[in-house]
Every structure is written in C-alpha cells, then in structure tokens.
C-alpha cells in the first residue's frame, strides 16, 4: 500500500467495515493537476462558463482539457464500478467560482457510461478543524447529502 492513495485506502476500509463487503481500489491520479484535464474536453469546451477559464501553463502537469480523462478514466469505462472519490481542488484556485460547476459535470460523465446507473461520487478535501488548543487538518468527504465522515 506504500505507493497508493491513503485517502482511497482509508475510504475503502471504511466502506468494507460498514457495508460488510470487500471493496477494491483503482487509483487514477496525477498530483497537482487541474480538474479540467480529468473532464472530457467536449464538456469543458461546450460549456459557456468553463470554456472561458484559462489555466496557467506549468511544465510539470498537463493543461489540455480531457487529456487525463482520455488516458486514465475512459479506459476504466468497461468495468463494473460502483463509484468514485474525487480528492483535489488546490490546482483550481484561480477559477474557484466555477469549480463546483466543473466538478459536477466531471463526475456525471463516467457515471453515465459506467455500471448500471447506480454510479456514485463523493468529493474529498482537507478541512481545518480549529479548537482552542490547535488547528488540525481533517479529511472530509462530502456526498450528495452534504454529510462528512473522517477523523
């Protein structure tokens, strides 16, 4: 497990414990990449708001919409997948006002093509918990009911 996502591992462990079924993990990740590269290009390009977002050009990650969707998500479409977790956000800080729109469109697409229509997605982020003594990062995964799990 040393070279996989800790978020994915602990989420799968949580599901296994609570649902009493085995949960497999497929990790498609490239740290530091913006959400546009994980979204099919036609979704970004045809959307009136998203198509206006300009991404900074960095030498260490791609910025072309859809490029990582095509390479790392679309090949998973033939498999029976129940859902995904999306753990990202910092790379989109310059386009924060349209980020929620982008993510909702991004996770809709695989769900249309994968499984039998029961595909679920959950967005995970680090959140700071402030107490009198200290500030602690906490993993917070938000689902459609806006509930949060984590420690």
JSON list of C-alpha atoms in Angstrom, two decimals:
[
{"chain": "A", "resi": 1, "resn": "UNK", "atom": "CA", "xyz": [0.00, 0.00, 0.00]},
{"chain": "A", "resi": 2, "resn": "UNK", "atom": "CA", "xyz": [3.04, 2.27, 0.20]},
{"chain": "A", "resi": 3, "resn": "UNK", "atom": "CA", "xyz": [2.58, 3.62, -3.34]},
{"chain": "A", "resi": 4, "resn": "UNK", "atom": "CA", "xyz": [-1.17, 4.19, -3.45]},
{"chain": "A", "resi": 5, "resn": "UNK", "atom": "CA", "xyz": [-3.54, 6.84, -2.16]},
{"chain": "A", "resi": 6, "resn": "UNK", "atom": "CA", "xyz": [-4.03, 6.92, 1.61]},
{"chain": "A", "resi": 7, "resn": "UNK", "atom": "CA", "xyz": [-7.38, 8.61, 1.02]},
{"chain": "A", "resi": 8, "resn": "UNK", "atom": "CA", "xyz": [-8.52, 5.74, -1.23]},
{"chain": "A", "resi": 9, "resn": "UNK", "atom": "CA", "xyz": [-7.22, 3.09, 1.17]},
{"chain": "A", "resi": 10, "resn": "UNK", "atom": "CA", "xyz": [-8.95, 4.50, 4.26]},
{"chain": "A", "resi": 11, "resn": "UNK", "atom": "CA", "xyz": [-12.15, 5.17, 2.33]},
{"chain": "A", "resi": 12, "resn": "UNK", "atom": "CA", "xyz": [-12.23, 1.57, 1.06]},
{"chain": "A", "resi": 13, "resn": "UNK", "atom": "CA", "xyz": [-11.51, 0.30, 4.57]},
{"chain": "A", "resi": 14, "resn": "UNK", "atom": "CA", "xyz": [-14.35, 2.45, 5.93]},
{"chain": "A", "resi": 15, "resn": "UNK", "atom": "CA", "xyz": [-16.77, 1.08, 3.32]},
{"chain": "A", "resi": 16, "resn": "UNK", "atom": "CA", "xyz": [-15.67, -2.50, 3.91]},
{"chain": "A", "resi": 17, "resn": "UNK", "atom": "CA", "xyz": [-16.22, -2.17, 7.67]},
{"chain": "A", "resi": 18, "resn": "UNK", "atom": "CA", "xyz": [-19.63, -0.52, 7.35]},
{"chain": "A", "resi": 19, "resn": "UNK", "atom": "CA", "xyz": [-21.07, -2.34, 4.34]},
{"chain": "A", "resi": 20, "resn": "UNK", "atom": "CA", "xyz": [-19.55, -5.73, 5.21]},
{"chain": "A", "resi": 21, "resn": "UNK", "atom": "CA", "xyz": [-18.44, -6.30, 1.60]},
{"chain": "A", "resi": 22, "resn": "UNK", "atom": "CA", "xyz": [-14.97, -6.31, 0.03]},
{"chain": "A", "resi": 23, "resn": "UNK", "atom": "CA", "xyz": [-14.05, -3.06, -1.74]},
{"chain": "A", "resi": 24, "resn": "UNK", "atom": "CA", "xyz": [-11.38, -2.84, -4.43]},
{"chain": "A", "resi": 25, "resn": "UNK", "atom": "CA", "xyz": [-9.37, 0.27, -5.22]},
{"chain": "A", "resi": 26, "resn": "UNK", "atom": "CA", "xyz": [-8.39, 1.61, -8.65]},
{"chain": "A", "resi": 27, "resn": "UNK", "atom": "CA", "xyz": [-6.27, 4.76, -8.37]},
{"chain": "A", "resi": 28, "resn": "UNK", "atom": "CA", "xyz": [-6.04, 7.15, -11.30]},
{"chain": "A", "resi": 29, "resn": "UNK", "atom": "CA", "xyz": [-4.08, 10.11, -10.04]},
{"chain": "A", "resi": 30, "resn": "UNK", "atom": "CA", "xyz": [-1.61, 12.78, -11.05]},
{"chain": "A", "resi": 31, "resn": "UNK", "atom": "CA", "xyz": [-0.87, 15.20, -8.21]},
{"chain": "A", "resi": 32, "resn": "UNK", "atom": "CA", "xyz": [-1.17, 18.90, -8.91]},
{"chain": "A", "resi": 33, "resn": "UNK", "atom": "CA", "xyz": [-3.36, 18.62, -11.98]},
{"chain": "A", "resi": 34, "resn": "UNK", "atom": "CA", "xyz": [-6.46, 20.78, -12.51]},
{"chain": "A", "resi": 35, "resn": "UNK", "atom": "CA", "xyz": [-9.95, 19.26, -12.78]},
{"chain": "A", "resi": 36, "resn": "UNK", "atom": "CA", "xyz": [-10.30, 20.31, -16.43]},
{"chain": "A", "resi": 37, "resn": "UNK", "atom": "CA", "xyz": [-7.81, 17.64, -17.54]},
{"chain": "A", "resi": 38, "resn": "UNK", "atom": "CA", "xyz": [-9.93, 14.96, -15.83]},
{"chain": "A", "resi": 39, "resn": "UNK", "atom": "CA", "xyz": [-13.12, 16.17, -17.55]},
{"chain": "A", "resi": 40, "resn": "UNK", "atom": "CA", "xyz": [-13.99, 15.19, -21.14]},
{"chain": "A", "resi": 41, "resn": "UNK", "atom": "CA", "xyz": [-12.85, 18.01, -23.43]},
{"chain": "A", "resi": 42, "resn": "UNK", "atom": "CA", "xyz": [-16.27, 18.41, -25.08]},
{"chain": "A", "resi": 43, "resn": "UNK", "atom": "CA", "xyz": [-17.85, 19.17, -21.70]},
{"chain": "A", "resi": 44, "resn": "UNK", "atom": "CA", "xyz": [-15.36, 21.96, -20.95]},
{"chain": "A", "resi": 45, "resn": "UNK", "atom": "CA", "xyz": [-15.31, 23.35, -24.49]},
{"chain": "A", "resi": 46, "resn": "UNK", "atom": "CA", "xyz": [-19.12, 23.42, -24.96]},
{"chain": "A", "resi": 47, "resn": "UNK", "atom": "CA", "xyz": [-19.85, 24.99, -21.58]},
{"chain": "A", "resi": 48, "resn": "UNK", "atom": "CA", "xyz": [-20.28, 28.76, -21.77]},
{"chain": "A", "resi": 49, "resn": "UNK", "atom": "CA", "xyz": [-18.61, 29.40, -18.39]},
{"chain": "A", "resi": 50, "resn": "UNK", "atom": "CA", "xyz": [-15.99, 26.63, -18.24]},
{"chain": "A", "resi": 51, "resn": "UNK", "atom": "CA", "xyz": [-14.66, 27.34, -21.72]},
{"chain": "A", "resi": 52, "resn": "UNK", "atom": "CA", "xyz": [-13.63, 30.83, -20.59]},
{"chain": "A", "resi": 53, "resn": "UNK", "atom": "CA", "xyz": [-11.40, 29.57, -17.77]},
{"chain": "A", "resi": 54, "resn": "UNK", "atom": "CA", "xyz": [-7.73, 29.87, -18.57]},
{"chain": "A", "resi": 55, "resn": "UNK", "atom": "CA", "xyz": [-5.27, 27.55, -16.87]},
{"chain": "A", "resi": 56, "resn": "UNK", "atom": "CA", "xyz": [-1.73, 28.57, -16.02]},
{"chain": "A", "resi": 57, "resn": "UNK", "atom": "CA", "xyz": [0.85, 26.70, -18.04]},
{"chain": "A", "resi": 58, "resn": "UNK", "atom": "CA", "xyz": [3.12, 24.71, -15.73]},
{"chain": "A", "resi": 59, "resn": "UNK", "atom": "CA", "xyz": [5.84, 22.41, -17.06]},
{"chain": "A", "resi": 60, "resn": "UNK", "atom": "CA", "xyz": [5.03, 19.59, -14.63]},
{"chain": "A", "resi": 61, "resn": "UNK", "atom": "CA", "xyz": [1.38, 18.89, -15.48]},
{"chain": "A", "resi": 62, "resn": "UNK", "atom": "CA", "xyz": [-0.93, 18.93, -18.48]},
{"chain": "A", "resi": 63, "resn": "UNK", "atom": "CA", "xyz": [-3.49, 21.70, -19.00]},
{"chain": "A", "resi": 64, "resn": "UNK", "atom": "CA", "xyz": [-5.38, 20.49, -22.10]},
{"chain": "A", "resi": 65, "resn": "UNK", "atom": "CA", "xyz": [-9.00, 19.69, -21.15]},
{"chain": "A", "resi": 66, "resn": "UNK", "atom": "CA", "xyz": [-9.79, 15.98, -21.29]},
{"chain": "A", "resi": 67, "resn": "UNK", "atom": "CA", "xyz": [-6.25, 14.67, -21.66]},
{"chain": "A", "resi": 68, "resn": "UNK", "atom": "CA", "xyz": [-6.17, 12.67, -18.41]},
{"chain": "A", "resi": 69, "resn": "UNK", "atom": "CA", "xyz": [-9.82, 11.65, -18.78]},
{"chain": "A", "resi": 70, "resn": "UNK", "atom": "CA", "xyz": [-8.89, 10.05, -22.11]},
{"chain": "A", "resi": 71, "resn": "UNK", "atom": "CA", "xyz": [-5.76, 8.37, -20.74]},
{"chain": "A", "resi": 72, "resn": "UNK", "atom": "CA", "xyz": [-6.70, 7.39, -17.19]},
{"chain": "A", "resi": 73, "resn": "UNK", "atom": "CA", "xyz": [-10.52, 7.35, -16.78]},
{"chain": "A", "resi": 74, "resn": "UNK", "atom": "CA", "xyz": [-12.04, 6.35, -20.12]},
{"chain": "A", "resi": 75, "resn": "UNK", "atom": "CA", "xyz": [-10.13, 3.01, -20.16]},
{"chain": "A", "resi": 76, "resn": "UNK", "atom": "CA", "xyz": [-11.98, 2.08, -16.93]},
{"chain": "A", "resi": 77, "resn": "UNK", "atom": "CA", "xyz": [-15.43, 2.51, -18.52]},
{"chain": "A", "resi": 78, "resn": "UNK", "atom": "CA", "xyz": [-15.87, -1.20, -19.47]},
{"chain": "A", "resi": 79, "resn": "UNK", "atom": "CA", "xyz": [-15.52, -2.28, -15.84]},
{"chain": "A", "resi": 80, "resn": "UNK", "atom": "CA", "xyz": [-18.38, -2.52, -13.33]},
{"chain": "A", "resi": 81, "resn": "UNK", "atom": "CA", "xyz": [-17.54, 0.37, -10.98]},
{"chain": "A", "resi": 82, "resn": "UNK", "atom": "CA", "xyz": [-19.89, 1.46, -8.21]},
{"chain": "A", "resi": 83, "resn": "UNK", "atom": "CA", "xyz": [-18.44, 4.92, -7.65]},
{"chain": "A", "resi": 84, "resn": "UNK", "atom": "CA", "xyz": [-15.50, 7.22, -7.18]},
{"chain": "A", "resi": 85, "resn": "UNK", "atom": "CA", "xyz": [-14.00, 9.67, -4.78]},
{"chain": "A", "resi": 86, "resn": "UNK", "atom": "CA", "xyz": [-12.55, 12.93, -6.06]},
{"chain": "A", "resi": 87, "resn": "UNK", "atom": "CA", "xyz": [-9.73, 14.36, -3.97]},
{"chain": "A", "resi": 88, "resn": "UNK", "atom": "CA", "xyz": [-8.41, 17.60, -5.46]},
{"chain": "A", "resi": 89, "resn": "UNK", "atom": "CA", "xyz": [-9.01, 21.29, -5.65]},
{"chain": "A", "resi": 90, "resn": "UNK", "atom": "CA", "xyz": [-5.96, 23.37, -4.94]},
{"chain": "A", "resi": 91, "resn": "UNK", "atom": "CA", "xyz": [-4.92, 23.50, -8.60]},
{"chain": "A", "resi": 92, "resn": "UNK", "atom": "CA", "xyz": [-8.20, 25.19, -9.49]},
{"chain": "A", "resi": 93, "resn": "UNK", "atom": "CA", "xyz": [-7.95, 28.08, -7.02]},
{"chain": "A", "resi": 94, "resn": "UNK", "atom": "CA", "xyz": [-7.74, 30.65, -9.84]},
{"chain": "A", "resi": 95, "resn": "UNK", "atom": "CA", "xyz": [-11.12, 29.54, -11.19]},
{"chain": "A", "resi": 96, "resn": "UNK", "atom": "CA", "xyz": [-12.77, 28.95, -7.83]},
{"chain": "A", "resi": 97, "resn": "UNK", "atom": "CA", "xyz": [-16.17, 30.48, -8.75]},
{"chain": "A", "resi": 98, "resn": "UNK", "atom": "CA", "xyz": [-16.78, 27.85, -11.44]},
{"chain": "A", "resi": 99, "resn": "UNK", "atom": "CA", "xyz": [-15.15, 24.89, -9.64]},
{"chain": "A", "resi": 100, "resn": "UNK", "atom": "CA", "xyz": [-18.39, 23.38, -8.31]},
{"chain": "A", "resi": 101, "resn": "UNK", "atom": "CA", "xyz": [-19.88, 23.51, -11.82]},
{"chain": "A", "resi": 102, "resn": "UNK", "atom": "CA", "xyz": [-16.79, 21.84, -13.28]},
{"chain": "A", "resi": 103, "resn": "UNK", "atom": "CA", "xyz": [-16.66, 19.03, -10.71]},
{"chain": "A", "resi": 104, "resn": "UNK", "atom": "CA", "xyz": [-20.37, 18.24, -11.00]},
{"chain": "A", "resi": 105, "resn": "UNK", "atom": "CA", "xyz": [-20.04, 17.93, -14.79]},
{"chain": "A", "resi": 106, "resn": "UNK", "atom": "CA", "xyz": [-16.82, 15.95, -14.47]},
{"chain": "A", "resi": 107, "resn": "UNK", "atom": "CA", "xyz": [-18.27, 13.23, -12.24]},
{"chain": "A", "resi": 108, "resn": "UNK", "atom": "CA", "xyz": [-21.54, 12.99, -14.19]},
{"chain": "A", "resi": 109, "resn": "UNK", "atom": "CA", "xyz": [-19.79, 11.72, -17.32]},
{"chain": "A", "resi": 110, "resn": "UNK", "atom": "CA", "xyz": [-18.20, 8.49, -16.06]},
{"chain": "A", "resi": 111, "resn": "UNK", "atom": "CA", "xyz": [-21.42, 7.75, -14.20]},
{"chain": "A", "resi": 112, "resn": "UNK", "atom": "CA", "xyz": [-23.35, 7.85, -17.48]},
{"chain": "A", "resi": 113, "resn": "UNK", "atom": "CA", "xyz": [-21.08, 5.23, -19.01]},
{"chain": "A", "resi": 114, "resn": "UNK", "atom": "CA", "xyz": [-20.05, 3.04, -16.08]},
{"chain": "A", "resi": 115, "resn": "UNK", "atom": "CA", "xyz": [-22.23, 0.47, -14.30]},
{"chain": "A", "resi": 116, "resn": "UNK", "atom": "CA", "xyz": [-25.99, 0.20, -14.37]},
{"chain": "A", "resi": 117, "resn": "UNK", "atom": "CA", "xyz": [-26.88, 3.77, -13.46]},
{"chain": "A", "resi": 118, "resn": "UNK", "atom": "CA", "xyz": [-26.07, 3.41, -9.76]},
{"chain": "A", "resi": 119, "resn": "UNK", "atom": "CA", "xyz": [-22.68, 5.16, -10.02]},
{"chain": "A", "resi": 120, "resn": "UNK", "atom": "CA", "xyz": [-21.97, 7.40, -7.02]},
{"chain": "A", "resi": 121, "resn": "UNK", "atom": "CA", "xyz": [-19.32, 10.05, -6.50]},
{"chain": "A", "resi": 122, "resn": "UNK", "atom": "CA", "xyz": [-18.03, 11.70, -3.36]},
{"chain": "A", "resi": 123, "resn": "UNK", "atom": "CA", "xyz": [-15.76, 14.73, -3.14]},
{"chain": "A", "resi": 124, "resn": "UNK", "atom": "CA", "xyz": [-13.00, 14.65, -0.52]},
{"chain": "A", "resi": 125, "resn": "UNK", "atom": "CA", "xyz": [-11.00, 17.60, 0.72]},
{"chain": "A", "resi": 126, "resn": "UNK", "atom": "CA", "xyz": [-8.83, 18.55, 3.64]},
{"chain": "A", "resi": 127, "resn": "UNK", "atom": "CA", "xyz": [-10.56, 20.82, 6.06]},
{"chain": "A", "resi": 128, "resn": "UNK", "atom": "CA", "xyz": [-9.07, 22.62, 9.04]},
{"chain": "A", "resi": 129, "resn": "UNK", "atom": "CA", "xyz": [-10.66, 21.94, 12.39]},
{"chain": "A", "resi": 130, "resn": "UNK", "atom": "CA", "xyz": [-9.92, 24.73, 14.85]},
{"chain": "A", "resi": 131, "resn": "UNK", "atom": "CA", "xyz": [-10.06, 24.09, 18.56]},
{"chain": "A", "resi": 132, "resn": "UNK", "atom": "CA", "xyz": [-8.83, 26.14, 21.49]},
{"chain": "A", "resi": 133, "resn": "UNK", "atom": "CA", "xyz": [-5.54, 24.25, 21.52]},
{"chain": "A", "resi": 134, "resn": "UNK", "atom": "CA", "xyz": [-4.66, 23.70, 17.86]},
{"chain": "A", "resi": 135, "resn": "UNK", "atom": "CA", "xyz": [-5.64, 23.61, 14.23]},
{"chain": "A", "resi": 136, "resn": "UNK", "atom": "CA", "xyz": [-5.81, 20.09, 12.80]},
{"chain": "A", "resi": 137, "resn": "UNK", "atom": "CA", "xyz": [-6.34, 19.03, 9.19]},
{"chain": "A", "resi": 138, "resn": "UNK", "atom": "CA", "xyz": [-9.22, 16.57, 8.87]},
{"chain": "A", "resi": 139, "resn": "UNK", "atom": "CA", "xyz": [-10.22, 14.54, 5.86]},
{"chain": "A", "resi": 140, "resn": "UNK", "atom": "CA", "xyz": [-13.77, 15.42, 4.98]},
{"chain": "A", "resi": 141, "resn": "UNK", "atom": "CA", "xyz": [-15.66, 13.53, 2.29]},
{"chain": "A", "resi": 142, "resn": "UNK", "atom": "CA", "xyz": [-18.89, 15.17, 1.22]},
{"chain": "A", "resi": 143, "resn": "UNK", "atom": "CA", "xyz": [-21.63, 13.21, -0.52]},
{"chain": "A", "resi": 144, "resn": "UNK", "atom": "CA", "xyz": [-24.90, 14.35, -2.06]},
{"chain": "A", "resi": 145, "resn": "UNK", "atom": "CA", "xyz": [-26.45, 14.76, 1.40]},
{"chain": "A", "resi": 146, "resn": "UNK", "atom": "CA", "xyz": [-23.53, 17.06, 2.35]},
{"chain": "A", "resi": 147, "resn": "UNK", "atom": "CA", "xyz": [-22.59, 14.77, 5.22]},
{"chain": "A", "resi": 148, "resn": "UNK", "atom": "CA", "xyz": [-18.98, 14.43, 6.27]},
{"chain": "A", "resi": 149, "resn": "UNK", "atom": "CA", "xyz": [-17.02, 11.45, 7.52]},
{"chain": "A", "resi": 150, "resn": "UNK", "atom": "CA", "xyz": [-13.45, 11.29, 8.73]},
{"chain": "A", "resi": 151, "resn": "UNK", "atom": "CA", "xyz": [-11.37, 11.59, 11.83]}
]
